[in-house]
C-alpha positions as a Python dict, from the first residue, in 0.01 Angstrom:
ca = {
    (1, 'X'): (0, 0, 0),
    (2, 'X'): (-371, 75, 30),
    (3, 'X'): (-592, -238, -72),
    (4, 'X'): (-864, -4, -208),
    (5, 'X'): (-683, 89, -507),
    (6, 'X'): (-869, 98, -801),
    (7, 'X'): (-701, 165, -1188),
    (8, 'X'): (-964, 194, -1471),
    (9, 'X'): (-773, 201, -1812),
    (10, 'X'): (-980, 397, -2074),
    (11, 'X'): (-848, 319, -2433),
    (12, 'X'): (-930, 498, -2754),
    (13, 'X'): (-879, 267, -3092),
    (14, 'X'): (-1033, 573, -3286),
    (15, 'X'): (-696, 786, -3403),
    (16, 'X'): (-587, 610, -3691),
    (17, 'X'): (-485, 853, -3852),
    (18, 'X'): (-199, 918, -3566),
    (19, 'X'): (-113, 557, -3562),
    (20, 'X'): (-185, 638, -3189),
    (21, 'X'): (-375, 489, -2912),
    (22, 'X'): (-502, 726, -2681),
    (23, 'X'): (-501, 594, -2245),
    (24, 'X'): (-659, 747, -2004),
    (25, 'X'): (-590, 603, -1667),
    (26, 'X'): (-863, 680, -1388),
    (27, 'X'): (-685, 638, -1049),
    (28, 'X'): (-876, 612, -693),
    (29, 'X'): (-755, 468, -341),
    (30, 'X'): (-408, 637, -372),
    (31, 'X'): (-283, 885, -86),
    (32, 'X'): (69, 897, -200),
    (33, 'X'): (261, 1206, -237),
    (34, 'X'): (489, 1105, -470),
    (35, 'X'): (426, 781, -735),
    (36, 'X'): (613, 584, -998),
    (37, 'X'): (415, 517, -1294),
    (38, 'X'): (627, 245, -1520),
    (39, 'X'): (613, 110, -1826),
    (40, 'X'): (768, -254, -1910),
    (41, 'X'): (1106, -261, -1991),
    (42, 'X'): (1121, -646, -2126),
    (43, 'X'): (818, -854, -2303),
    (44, 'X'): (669, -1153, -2108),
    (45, 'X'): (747, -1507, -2258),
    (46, 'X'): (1029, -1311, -2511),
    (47, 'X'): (1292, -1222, -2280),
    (48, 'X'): (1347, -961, -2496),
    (49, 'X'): (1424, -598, -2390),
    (50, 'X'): (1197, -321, -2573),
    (51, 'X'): (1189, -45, -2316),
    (52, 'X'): (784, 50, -2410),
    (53, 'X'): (843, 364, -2257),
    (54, 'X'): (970, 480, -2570),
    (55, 'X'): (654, 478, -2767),
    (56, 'X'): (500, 675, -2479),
    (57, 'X'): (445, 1079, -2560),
    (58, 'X'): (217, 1368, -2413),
    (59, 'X'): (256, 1194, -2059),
    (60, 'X'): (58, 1400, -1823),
    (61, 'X'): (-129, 1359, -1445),
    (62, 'X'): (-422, 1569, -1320),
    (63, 'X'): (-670, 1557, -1032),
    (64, 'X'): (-992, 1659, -1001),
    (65, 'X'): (-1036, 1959, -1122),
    (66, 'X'): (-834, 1852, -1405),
    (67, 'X'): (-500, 2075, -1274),
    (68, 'X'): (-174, 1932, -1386),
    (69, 'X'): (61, 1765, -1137),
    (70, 'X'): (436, 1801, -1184),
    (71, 'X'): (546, 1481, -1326),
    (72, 'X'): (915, 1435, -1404),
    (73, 'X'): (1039, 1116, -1653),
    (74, 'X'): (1297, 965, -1470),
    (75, 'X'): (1394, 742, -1764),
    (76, 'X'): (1338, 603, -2070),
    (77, 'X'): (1012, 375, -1886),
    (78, 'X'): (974, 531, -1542),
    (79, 'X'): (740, 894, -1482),
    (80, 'X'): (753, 1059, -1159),
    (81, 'X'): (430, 1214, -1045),
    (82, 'X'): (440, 1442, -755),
    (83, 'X'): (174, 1599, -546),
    (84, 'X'): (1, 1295, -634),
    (85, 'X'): (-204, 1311, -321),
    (86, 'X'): (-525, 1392, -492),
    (87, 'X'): (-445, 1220, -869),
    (88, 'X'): (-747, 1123, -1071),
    (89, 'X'): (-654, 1078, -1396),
    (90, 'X'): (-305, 992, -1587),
    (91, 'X'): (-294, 1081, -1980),
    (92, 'X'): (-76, 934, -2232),
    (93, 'X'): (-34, 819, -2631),
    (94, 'X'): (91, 478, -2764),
    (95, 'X'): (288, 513, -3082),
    (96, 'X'): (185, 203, -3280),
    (97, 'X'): (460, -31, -3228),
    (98, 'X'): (402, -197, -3572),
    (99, 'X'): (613, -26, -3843),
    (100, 'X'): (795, 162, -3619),
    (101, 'X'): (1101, 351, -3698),
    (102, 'X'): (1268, 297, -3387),
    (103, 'X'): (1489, 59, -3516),
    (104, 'X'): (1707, -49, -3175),
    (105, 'X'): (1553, -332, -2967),
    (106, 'X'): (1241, -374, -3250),
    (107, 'X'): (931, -512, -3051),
    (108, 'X'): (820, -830, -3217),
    (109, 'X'): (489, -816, -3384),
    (110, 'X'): (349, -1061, -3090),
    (111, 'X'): (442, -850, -2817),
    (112, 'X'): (357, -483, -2998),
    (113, 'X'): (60, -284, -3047),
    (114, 'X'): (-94, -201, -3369),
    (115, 'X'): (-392, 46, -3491),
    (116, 'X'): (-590, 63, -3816),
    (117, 'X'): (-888, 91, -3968),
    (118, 'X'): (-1011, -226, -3934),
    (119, 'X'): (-836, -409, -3679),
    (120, 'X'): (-667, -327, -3375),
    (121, 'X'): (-393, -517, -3169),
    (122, 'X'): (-386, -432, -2815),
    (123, 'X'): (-57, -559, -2600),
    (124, 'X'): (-148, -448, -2236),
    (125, 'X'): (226, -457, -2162),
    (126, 'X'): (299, -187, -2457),
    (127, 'X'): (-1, 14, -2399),
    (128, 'X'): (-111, -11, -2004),
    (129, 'X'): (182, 113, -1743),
    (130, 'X'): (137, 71, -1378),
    (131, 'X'): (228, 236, -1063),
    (132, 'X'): (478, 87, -888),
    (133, 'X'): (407, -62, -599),
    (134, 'X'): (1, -160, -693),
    (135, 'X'): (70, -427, -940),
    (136, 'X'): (-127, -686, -784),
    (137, 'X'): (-452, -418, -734),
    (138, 'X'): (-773, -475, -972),
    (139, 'X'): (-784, -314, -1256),
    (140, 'X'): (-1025, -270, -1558),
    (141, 'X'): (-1024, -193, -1907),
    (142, 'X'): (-1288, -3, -2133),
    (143, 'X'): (-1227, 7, -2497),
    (144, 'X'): (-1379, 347, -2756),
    (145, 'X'): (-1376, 179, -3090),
    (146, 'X'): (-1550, 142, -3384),
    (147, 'X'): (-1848, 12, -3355),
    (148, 'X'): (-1836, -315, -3635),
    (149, 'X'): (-1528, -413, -3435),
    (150, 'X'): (-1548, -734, -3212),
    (151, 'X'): (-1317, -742, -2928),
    (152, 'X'): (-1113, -1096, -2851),
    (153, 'X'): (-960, -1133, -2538),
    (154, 'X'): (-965, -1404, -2243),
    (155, 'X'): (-1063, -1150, -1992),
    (156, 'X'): (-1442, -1176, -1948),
    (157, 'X'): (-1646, -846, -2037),
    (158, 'X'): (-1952, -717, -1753),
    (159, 'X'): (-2161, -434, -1934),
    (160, 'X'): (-1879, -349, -2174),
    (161, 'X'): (-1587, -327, -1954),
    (162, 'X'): (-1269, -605, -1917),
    (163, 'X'): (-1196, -670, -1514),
    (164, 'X'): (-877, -837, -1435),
    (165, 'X'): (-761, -936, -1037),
    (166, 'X'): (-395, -774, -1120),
    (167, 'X'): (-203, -600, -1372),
    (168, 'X'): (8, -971, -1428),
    (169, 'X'): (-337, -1081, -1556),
    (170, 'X'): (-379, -815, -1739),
    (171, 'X'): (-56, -851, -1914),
    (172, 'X'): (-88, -1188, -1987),
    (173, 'X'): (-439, -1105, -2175),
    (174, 'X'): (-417, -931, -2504),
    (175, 'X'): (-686, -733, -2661),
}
């Protein structure tokens, strides 16, 4: 896989009301045709299974003139994009894990994701899927919240944005 891969995660912490957080992933260095785009299917450290894809909904992939790209979900964590020669952008909403009614395989509180008013937790493994195959790529995380919120995380911020070498570290770095 190319090494110039680059995954920007854009995360909105303003839809409250929707218990929903709102990614946008911005995608560059890809020439594939086809791509996986996965979501975790256990949590690190709990060995427990959640399958996150199943807080995922309005999953959608465009390029650059914002078109649509067929995308097919191949299973309960796992999208399918095709014609994903010329992606830019992948779409998506995180159902707060906290209080959820899904009731099979519950997602303990320190592996979920929660969204309120004040306060916001932020489980990179719940809320930021991958593509398969570019797991050890940069990525970087910028955050739209409100703006008496403090952010705590061990990633260190440049100008407002969270870099991490891989998605591992990113995983292992709660926001």
């Amino acid at each position: 896989f190319a090494n110039d891969a680059r995954f920007n995660y854009k995360i909105d912490l303003t839809q409250f009301e929707a218990d929903s957080i709102n990614v946008t992933l911005e995608v560059s260095g890809i020439g594939a045709d086809s791509l996986v785009f996965k979501f975790a299917a256990t949590a690190p450290g709990t060995y427990q299974r959640f399958d996150a894809g199943r807080f995922i909904g309005n999953f959608r992939a465009v390029d650059k003139a914002e078109n649509l790209l067929p995308v097919v979900r191949r299973n309960v964590n796992q999208f399918v994009i095709n014609n994903a020669t010329h992606i830019h952008k992948i779409l998506y909403e995180v159902d707060d894990t906290e209080g959820s009614p899904i009731k099979q395989n519950p997602v303990i509180a320190a592996a979920g994701s929660n969204l309120e008013e004040d306060n916001a937790v932020v489980n990179p493994g719940v809320v930021c899927g991958y593509v398969q195959g570019y797991q050890a790529s940069p990525v970087s995380v910028e955050f739209n919240y409100p703006h008496w919120w403090k952010v705590g995380t061990a990633l260190q911020p440049r100008d407002g944005t969270y870099y991490a070498k891989s998605f591992d570290e990113l995983v292992d770095s709660p926001f």
